[in-house]
Amino acid sequence: MATDFPPLKNDLILRAARGEETERAPVWVMRQAGRYLPEFRAVRAEHEFFEVCRTPELAMEVTLQPIRRYSGLVDASIIFSDILVIPQALGMEVQMNPGPHFPEPLNTPADIAKLREKVDVNKELGYVFEAITATRKGLQGEAPLFGFCGAPWTLFGYMVEGGGSKTYTKTKSWIFKYPEETKSLLLRIADVCADFLVGQARAGAQLLQVFDSNANELAPHNFIEFSLPTIQHISKTVRAKLAAENIPTPPLVLFAKGANWALPLLADEAGYDVLGIDWCIDPAEARKQVGDKVALQGNLDPNVLYGGKDAIERETKRMCEAFKGGKKPKGWICNLGHGITPGVDPDDLKWFFECVQKYSS
Ligand code: CP3
């Protein structure tokens, strides 16, 4: 395990992830290292997307960009990478032009034979571990560092569709036509996810987030059949493998976008410390549904950042009050309800962070 890191100067998010009361809510935003930042676009002008992911110095540089720009206002960093590095580790080609594109998607279960049978994450994804270890040092203890992976259901969708989709017709065809082959492939992906998260914890990641960004595509009973078991498999395997190495499991965060209906179930059964919520559920209602069993992360509509300073302040204040319920924040990590989008003015994000400081204490 990587050690010898600079001492952490800000553990607010770790305390909130454990469900504790905090003096104010910790805050970060999904996709905070991204195209809305001119300094990120400058790096991307010189380097391909996956080249940035695979070059630890570049991945560290873009991970640190929002931490530098918003120094003192942002309470976590997230390693620059992508959920699609797992399909790559399984042997699939993935291009980014500008969205993800798989030249050879999985069309039928026969195509599963093309995937790498055993994935050695140290060999295929060691560059992420190196980036994490370097970034822990580069952060100088300013904020904890997230590692992450995509959830099997979401990754499977990209692997089958060959990219993003509005309808997920091919993915749905698989679950209804080939349910058993789908489940076994999902579990294979889950094993790689678990090994990948374990490697990230060993390398120095201080929190781990699983992105099930396409959870909203599944009817509740289909989510329970196809996604939940794989999400559980990941949390159980990560905890067991790290315990066997005497490495404390970092807080585990699950963001199952659009599965707000599942909050009580996920709080009871998924095995995560923190559940991310999108903006389609009221924070007070979400808290009522999960009780004190888990911490919550979210949930401002990312498009509020296009509404101008007054709207950002009004909506952020409203969110803070709904999470706090008249008390100090407890077990709440402030975030957007999904990733920040490329057109946001970086100063408007700064204003959001300032409003969180003002209204969340
Ligand atoms: O700052 C961070 O949050 C860390 C880096 C990060 C990226 N992608 C960088 C990225 C993280 C955590 C992700 C996760 C990711 N990637 C998800 C889950 C989160 C979510 O938003 O739902 C998904 C579904 C992907 C797959 C993916 N990667 C898509 C659909 C796209 C293109 C869409 C778009 O935004 O244009 C990407 C590309 C990508 N990943 C970019 C970034 C900064 C933009 C591409 C670029 O730099 O040209």
PDB file of N, CA and C and ligand atoms in Angstrom, residues 28-36 40 44 48-50 52-53 62-63 66 77-84 96 98-100 148-150 154 158 163-164 209 211-214 255 257 338-342, ligand 1:
ATOM      1  N   TRP A  28     -18.064  19.367  -3.348  1.00  0.00           N
ATOM      2  CA  TRP A  28     -17.278  19.172  -4.570  1.00  0.00           C
ATOM      3  C   TRP A  28     -18.302  18.977  -5.670  1.00  0.00           C
ATOM      4  N   VAL A  29     -17.880  18.951  -6.939  1.00  0.00           N
ATOM      5  CA  VAL A  29     -18.854  18.667  -7.993  1.00  0.00           C
ATOM      6  C   VAL A  29     -18.334  17.580  -8.933  1.00  0.00           C
ATOM      7  N   MET A  30     -19.260  16.725  -9.334  1.00  0.00           N
ATOM      8  CA  MET A  30     -18.910  15.675 -10.285  1.00  0.00           C
ATOM      9  C   MET A  30     -18.465  16.336 -11.593  1.00  0.00           C
ATOM     10  N   ARG A  31     -17.419  15.782 -12.212  1.00  0.00           N
ATOM     11  CA  ARG A  31     -16.800  16.328 -13.426  1.00  0.00           C
ATOM     12  C   ARG A  31     -16.155  17.698 -13.200  1.00  0.00           C
ATOM     13  N   GLN A  32     -15.662  17.907 -11.947  1.00  0.00           N
ATOM     14  CA  GLN A  32     -15.108  19.246 -11.661  1.00  0.00           C
ATOM     15  C   GLN A  32     -13.830  19.525 -12.449  1.00  0.00           C
ATOM     16  N   ALA A  33     -13.128  18.458 -12.886  1.00  0.00           N
ATOM     17  CA  ALA A  33     -12.017  18.651 -13.820  1.00  0.00           C
ATOM     18  C   ALA A  33     -12.594  18.411 -15.213  1.00  0.00           C
ATOM     19  N   GLY A  34     -12.949  19.486 -15.901  1.00  0.00           N
ATOM     20  CA  GLY A  34     -13.626  19.272 -17.181  1.00  0.00           C
ATOM     21  C   GLY A  34     -13.600  20.503 -18.059  1.00  0.00           C
ATOM     22  N   ARG A  35     -14.356  20.407 -19.157  1.00  0.00           N
ATOM     23  CA  ARG A  35     -14.221  21.404 -20.221  1.00  0.00           C
ATOM     24  C   ARG A  35     -14.724  22.806 -19.897  1.00  0.00           C
ATOM     25  N   TYR A  36     -15.488  22.980 -18.796  1.00  0.00           N
ATOM     26  CA  TYR A  36     -15.893  24.350 -18.447  1.00  0.00           C
ATOM     27  C   TYR A  36     -14.676  25.168 -18.014  1.00  0.00           C
ATOM     28  N   PHE A  40      -8.337  23.450 -18.420  1.00  0.00           N
ATOM     29  CA  PHE A  40      -8.528  22.063 -18.865  1.00  0.00           C
ATOM     30  C   PHE A  40      -8.531  21.998 -20.396  1.00  0.00           C
ATOM     31  N   ARG A  44      -6.275  19.838 -23.073  1.00  0.00           N
ATOM     32  CA  ARG A  44      -6.907  18.976 -24.080  1.00  0.00           C
ATOM     33  C   ARG A  44      -6.554  19.392 -25.512  1.00  0.00           C
ATOM     34  N   GLU A  48      -4.758  14.109 -26.415  1.00  0.00           N
ATOM     35  CA  GLU A  48      -5.988  13.335 -26.561  1.00  0.00           C
ATOM     36  C   GLU A  48      -6.563  12.978 -25.185  1.00  0.00           C
ATOM     37  N   PHE A  49      -7.878  12.749 -25.165  1.00  0.00           N
ATOM     38  CA  PHE A  49      -8.548  12.451 -23.894  1.00  0.00           C
ATOM     39  C   PHE A  49      -7.890  11.285 -23.138  1.00  0.00           C
ATOM     40  N   PHE A  50      -7.767  10.121 -23.798  1.00  0.00           N
ATOM     41  CA  PHE A  50      -7.228   8.963 -23.076  1.00  0.00           C
ATOM     42  C   PHE A  50      -5.722   9.080 -22.828  1.00  0.00           C
ATOM     43  N   VAL A  52      -4.470  11.841 -21.678  1.00  0.00           N
ATOM     44  CA  VAL A  52      -4.468  12.519 -20.375  1.00  0.00           C
ATOM     45  C   VAL A  52      -4.700  11.496 -19.263  1.00  0.00           C
ATOM     46  N   CYS A  53      -5.693  10.600 -19.496  1.00  0.00           N
ATOM     47  CA  CYS A  53      -5.974   9.567 -18.485  1.00  0.00           C
ATOM     48  C   CYS A  53      -4.747   8.700 -18.220  1.00  0.00           C
ATOM     49  N   VAL A  62      -4.631  17.928 -14.361  1.00  0.00           N
ATOM     50  CA  VAL A  62      -6.032  18.350 -14.523  1.00  0.00           C
ATOM     51  C   VAL A  62      -6.856  18.077 -13.267  1.00  0.00           C
ATOM     52  N   THR A  63      -6.472  17.055 -12.497  1.00  0.00           N
ATOM     53  CA  THR A  63      -7.165  16.824 -11.214  1.00  0.00           C
ATOM     54  C   THR A  63      -6.965  18.013 -10.283  1.00  0.00           C
ATOM     55  N   PRO A  66      -9.085  22.308 -10.604  1.00  0.00           N
ATOM     56  CA  PRO A  66     -10.158  22.934  -9.809  1.00  0.00           C
ATOM     57  C   PRO A  66      -9.762  23.185  -8.357  1.00  0.00           C
ATOM     58  N   SER A  77     -11.177  16.193  -4.150  1.00  0.00           N
ATOM     59  CA  SER A  77     -10.716  16.100  -5.530  1.00  0.00           C
ATOM     60  C   SER A  77     -11.110  14.717  -6.037  1.00  0.00           C
ATOM     61  N   ILE A  78     -11.191  14.564  -7.362  1.00  0.00           N
ATOM     62  CA  ILE A  78     -11.506  13.248  -7.942  1.00  0.00           C
ATOM     63  C   ILE A  78     -10.515  13.003  -9.060  1.00  0.00           C
ATOM     64  N   ILE A  79      -9.916  11.832  -9.022  1.00  0.00           N
ATOM     65  CA  ILE A  79      -8.844  11.554  -9.971  1.00  0.00           C
ATOM     66  C   ILE A  79      -9.373  11.656 -11.404  1.00  0.00           C
ATOM     67  N   PHE A  80      -8.629  12.300 -12.267  1.00  0.00           N
ATOM     68  CA  PHE A  80      -9.057  12.419 -13.649  1.00  0.00           C
ATOM     69  C   PHE A  80      -8.861  11.093 -14.367  1.00  0.00           C
ATOM     70  N   SER A  81      -9.972  10.561 -14.863  1.00  0.00           N
ATOM     71  CA  SER A  81      -9.963   9.293 -15.591  1.00  0.00           C
ATOM     72  C   SER A  81     -11.328   9.190 -16.244  1.00  0.00           C
ATOM     73  N   ASP A  82     -11.776   7.991 -16.544  1.00  0.00           N
ATOM     74  CA  ASP A  82     -13.111   7.829 -17.092  1.00  0.00           C
ATOM     75  C   ASP A  82     -13.648   6.467 -16.708  1.00  0.00           C
ATOM     76  N   ILE A  83     -14.971   6.338 -16.666  1.00  0.00           N
ATOM     77  CA  ILE A  83     -15.533   5.021 -16.347  1.00  0.00           C
ATOM     78  C   ILE A  83     -15.202   4.006 -17.449  1.00  0.00           C
ATOM     79  N   LEU A  84     -14.922   4.488 -18.656  1.00  0.00           N
ATOM     80  CA  LEU A  84     -14.743   3.561 -19.794  1.00  0.00           C
ATOM     81  C   LEU A  84     -13.366   2.912 -19.841  1.00  0.00           C
ATOM     82  N   MET A  96     -12.760   8.615 -28.118  1.00  0.00           N
ATOM     83  CA  MET A  96     -13.522   9.758 -27.600  1.00  0.00           C
ATOM     84  C   MET A  96     -13.534  10.796 -28.706  1.00  0.00           C
ATOM     85  N   PRO A  98     -16.471  13.459 -30.245  1.00  0.00           N
ATOM     86  CA  PRO A  98     -15.994  13.861 -28.927  1.00  0.00           C
ATOM     87  C   PRO A  98     -16.607  13.006 -27.833  1.00  0.00           C
ATOM     88  N   GLY A  99     -17.751  12.357 -28.097  1.00  0.00           N
ATOM     89  CA  GLY A  99     -18.340  11.439 -27.108  1.00  0.00           C
ATOM     90  C   GLY A  99     -17.715  10.061 -27.264  1.00  0.00           C
ATOM     91  N   PRO A 100     -18.024   9.145 -26.342  1.00  0.00           N
ATOM     92  CA  PRO A 100     -17.428   7.811 -26.423  1.00  0.00           C
ATOM     93  C   PRO A 100     -17.936   7.029 -27.631  1.00  0.00           C
ATOM     94  N   PHE A 148     -12.688   6.188  -8.425  1.00  0.00           N
ATOM     95  CA  PHE A 148     -14.040   5.855  -8.871  1.00  0.00           C
ATOM     96  C   PHE A 148     -14.033   4.756  -9.927  1.00  0.00           C
ATOM     97  N   CYS A 149     -15.228   4.236 -10.200  1.00  0.00           N
ATOM     98  CA  CYS A 149     -15.416   3.370 -11.371  1.00  0.00           C
ATOM     99  C   CYS A 149     -16.869   3.483 -11.802  1.00  0.00           C
ATOM    100  N   GLY A 150     -17.170   2.993 -12.984  1.00  0.00           N
ATOM    101  CA  GLY A 150     -18.554   2.914 -13.423  1.00  0.00           C
ATOM    102  C   GLY A 150     -19.181   1.658 -12.853  1.00  0.00           C
ATOM    103  N   THR A 154     -24.114   0.393 -16.045  1.00  0.00           N
ATOM    104  CA  THR A 154     -23.821   1.552 -16.893  1.00  0.00           C
ATOM    105  C   THR A 154     -22.735   1.205 -17.915  1.00  0.00           C
ATOM    106  N   TYR A 158     -22.771   0.990 -22.374  1.00  0.00           N
ATOM    107  CA  TYR A 158     -21.822   1.533 -23.357  1.00  0.00           C
ATOM    108  C   TYR A 158     -21.219   0.425 -24.215  1.00  0.00           C
ATOM    109  N   GLY A 163     -21.677   3.327 -27.452  1.00  0.00           N
ATOM    110  CA  GLY A 163     -21.591   4.750 -27.120  1.00  0.00           C
ATOM    111  C   GLY A 163     -22.794   5.116 -26.274  1.00  0.00           C
ATOM    112  N   GLY A 164     -23.046   6.406 -26.153  1.00  0.00           N
ATOM    113  CA  GLY A 164     -24.242   6.827 -25.427  1.00  0.00           C
ATOM    114  C   GLY A 164     -25.486   6.498 -26.255  1.00  0.00           C
ATOM    115  N   GLN A 209     -16.047   6.173  -5.362  1.00  0.00           N
ATOM    116  CA  GLN A 209     -17.425   6.356  -5.841  1.00  0.00           C
ATOM    117  C   GLN A 209     -17.722   5.456  -7.031  1.00  0.00           C
ATOM    118  N   PHE A 211     -20.275   5.042 -10.131  1.00  0.00           N
ATOM    119  CA  PHE A 211     -21.241   5.814 -10.930  1.00  0.00           C
ATOM    120  C   PHE A 211     -22.175   4.866 -11.672  1.00  0.00           C
ATOM    121  N   ASP A 212     -23.436   4.770 -11.217  1.00  0.00           N
ATOM    122  CA  ASP A 212     -24.421   4.039 -12.020  1.00  0.00           C
ATOM    123  C   ASP A 212     -25.301   5.088 -12.705  1.00  0.00           C
ATOM    124  N   SER A 213     -24.686   5.772 -13.667  1.00  0.00           N
ATOM    125  CA  SER A 213     -25.335   6.931 -14.294  1.00  0.00           C
ATOM    126  C   SER A 213     -26.553   6.551 -15.113  1.00  0.00           C
ATOM    127  N   ASN A 214     -26.639   5.279 -15.517  1.00  0.00           N
ATOM    128  CA  ASN A 214     -27.788   4.846 -16.327  1.00  0.00           C
ATOM    129  C   ASN A 214     -28.809   4.054 -15.512  1.00  0.00           C
ATOM    130  N   PHE A 255     -23.598   6.427  -6.611  1.00  0.00           N
ATOM    131  CA  PHE A 255     -24.474   7.390  -7.288  1.00  0.00           C
ATOM    132  C   PHE A 255     -25.271   6.627  -8.345  1.00  0.00           C
ATOM    133  N   LYS A 257     -27.976   7.225 -10.518  1.00  0.00           N
ATOM    134  CA  LYS A 257     -28.764   8.353 -11.000  1.00  0.00           C
ATOM    135  C   LYS A 257     -30.169   7.919 -11.403  1.00  0.00           C
ATOM    136  N   HIS A 338     -25.756  15.863 -10.783  1.00  0.00           N
ATOM    137  CA  HIS A 338     -25.047  15.134 -11.844  1.00  0.00           C
ATOM    138  C   HIS A 338     -23.841  15.999 -12.213  1.00  0.00           C
ATOM    139  N   GLY A 339     -23.097  15.594 -13.241  1.00  0.00           N
ATOM    140  CA  GLY A 339     -21.862  16.309 -13.550  1.00  0.00           C
ATOM    141  C   GLY A 339     -22.097  17.729 -14.058  1.00  0.00           C
ATOM    142  N   ILE A 340     -21.117  18.592 -13.809  1.00  0.00           N
ATOM    143  CA  ILE A 340     -21.137  19.953 -14.359  1.00  0.00           C
ATOM    144  C   ILE A 340     -20.944  19.858 -15.873  1.00  0.00           C
ATOM    145  N   THR A 341     -21.586  20.750 -16.616  1.00  0.00           N
ATOM    146  CA  THR A 341     -21.551  20.665 -18.082  1.00  0.00           C
ATOM    147  C   THR A 341     -20.602  21.726 -18.661  1.00  0.00           C
ATOM    148  N   PRO A 342     -20.156  21.516 -19.910  1.00  0.00           N
ATOM    149  CA  PRO A 342     -19.069  22.322 -20.470  1.00  0.00           C
ATOM    150  C   PRO A 342     -19.343  23.827 -20.574  1.00  0.00           C
TER     151      PRO A 342
HETATM  152  O1  CP3 B   1     -13.702  15.592 -12.721  1.00  0.00           O
HETATM  153  C1  CP3 B   1     -14.162  14.449 -12.638  1.00  0.00           C
HETATM  154  O2  CP3 B   1     -15.322  14.201 -12.247  1.00  0.00           O
HETATM  155  C2  CP3 B   1     -13.227  13.273 -12.911  1.00  0.00           C
HETATM  156  C3  CP3 B   1     -13.225  12.750 -14.200  1.00  0.00           C
HETATM  157  C4  CP3 B   1     -14.411  12.050 -14.833  1.00  0.00           C
HETATM  158  C5  CP3 B   1     -14.625  12.091 -16.228  1.00  0.00           C
HETATM  159  N1  CP3 B   1     -15.618  11.230 -16.530  1.00  0.00           N
HETATM  160  C6  CP3 B   1     -13.856  12.912 -17.170  1.00  0.00           C
HETATM  161  C7  CP3 B   1     -14.422  13.156 -18.512  1.00  0.00           C
HETATM  162  C8  CP3 B   1     -15.374  11.200 -14.283  1.00  0.00           C
HETATM  163  C9  CP3 B   1     -15.647  10.855 -12.840  1.00  0.00           C
HETATM  164  C10 CP3 B   1     -16.120  10.667 -15.374  1.00  0.00           C
HETATM  165  C11 CP3 B   1     -17.189   9.675 -15.218  1.00  0.00           C
HETATM  166  C12 CP3 B   1     -17.979   9.303 -16.380  1.00  0.00           C
HETATM  167  N2  CP3 B   1     -17.580   9.117 -17.670  1.00  0.00           N
HETATM  168  C13 CP3 B   1     -19.345   8.949 -16.307  1.00  0.00           C
HETATM  169  C14 CP3 B   1     -20.160   8.900 -15.042  1.00  0.00           C
HETATM  170  C15 CP3 B   1     -20.560  10.241 -14.588  1.00  0.00           C
HETATM  171  C16 CP3 B   1     -21.652  10.859 -15.395  1.00  0.00           C
HETATM  172  O3  CP3 B   1     -21.433  11.986 -15.853  1.00  0.00           O
HETATM  173  O4  CP3 B   1     -22.698  10.245 -15.520  1.00  0.00           O
HETATM  174  C17 CP3 B   1     -19.765   8.612 -17.603  1.00  0.00           C
HETATM  175  C18 CP3 B   1     -21.167   8.183 -18.001  1.00  0.00           C
HETATM  176  C19 CP3 B   1     -18.635   8.705 -18.461  1.00  0.00           C
HETATM  177  C20 CP3 B   1     -18.555   8.384 -19.898  1.00  0.00           C
HETATM  178  C21 CP3 B   1     -18.209   9.561 -20.670  1.00  0.00           C
HETATM  179  N3  CP3 B   1     -16.950  10.126 -20.688  1.00  0.00           N
HETATM  180  C22 CP3 B   1     -19.038  10.318 -21.510  1.00  0.00           C
HETATM  181  C23 CP3 B   1     -20.505  10.033 -21.753  1.00  0.00           C
HETATM  182  C24 CP3 B   1     -18.264  11.346 -22.024  1.00  0.00           C
HETATM  183  C25 CP3 B   1     -18.649  12.351 -23.075  1.00  0.00           C
HETATM  184  C26 CP3 B   1     -19.752  13.202 -22.637  1.00  0.00           C
HETATM  185  C27 CP3 B   1     -19.289  14.611 -22.471  1.00  0.00           C
HETATM  186  O5  CP3 B   1     -19.313  15.112 -21.357  1.00  0.00           O
HETATM  187  O6  CP3 B   1     -18.892  15.175 -23.510  1.00  0.00           O
HETATM  188  C28 CP3 B   1     -16.980  11.243 -21.471  1.00  0.00           C
HETATM  189  C29 CP3 B   1     -15.854  12.144 -21.718  1.00  0.00           C
HETATM  190  C30 CP3 B   1     -15.298  12.840 -20.537  1.00  0.00           C
HETATM  191  N4  CP3 B   1     -14.950  12.233 -19.358  1.00  0.00           N
HETATM  192  C31 CP3 B   1     -14.953  14.208 -20.460  1.00  0.00           C
HETATM  193  C32 CP3 B   1     -14.404  14.414 -19.184  1.00  0.00           C
HETATM  194  C33 CP3 B   1     -13.837  15.686 -18.631  1.00  0.00           C
HETATM  195  C34 CP3 B   1     -15.125  15.225 -21.567  1.00  0.00           C
HETATM  196  C35 CP3 B   1     -14.341  14.841 -22.763  1.00  0.00           C
HETATM  197  C36 CP3 B   1     -13.234  15.768 -23.157  1.00  0.00           C
HETATM  198  O7  CP3 B   1     -12.372  16.159 -22.341  1.00  0.00           O
HETATM  199  O8  CP3 B   1     -13.187  16.046 -24.346  1.00  0.00           O
END
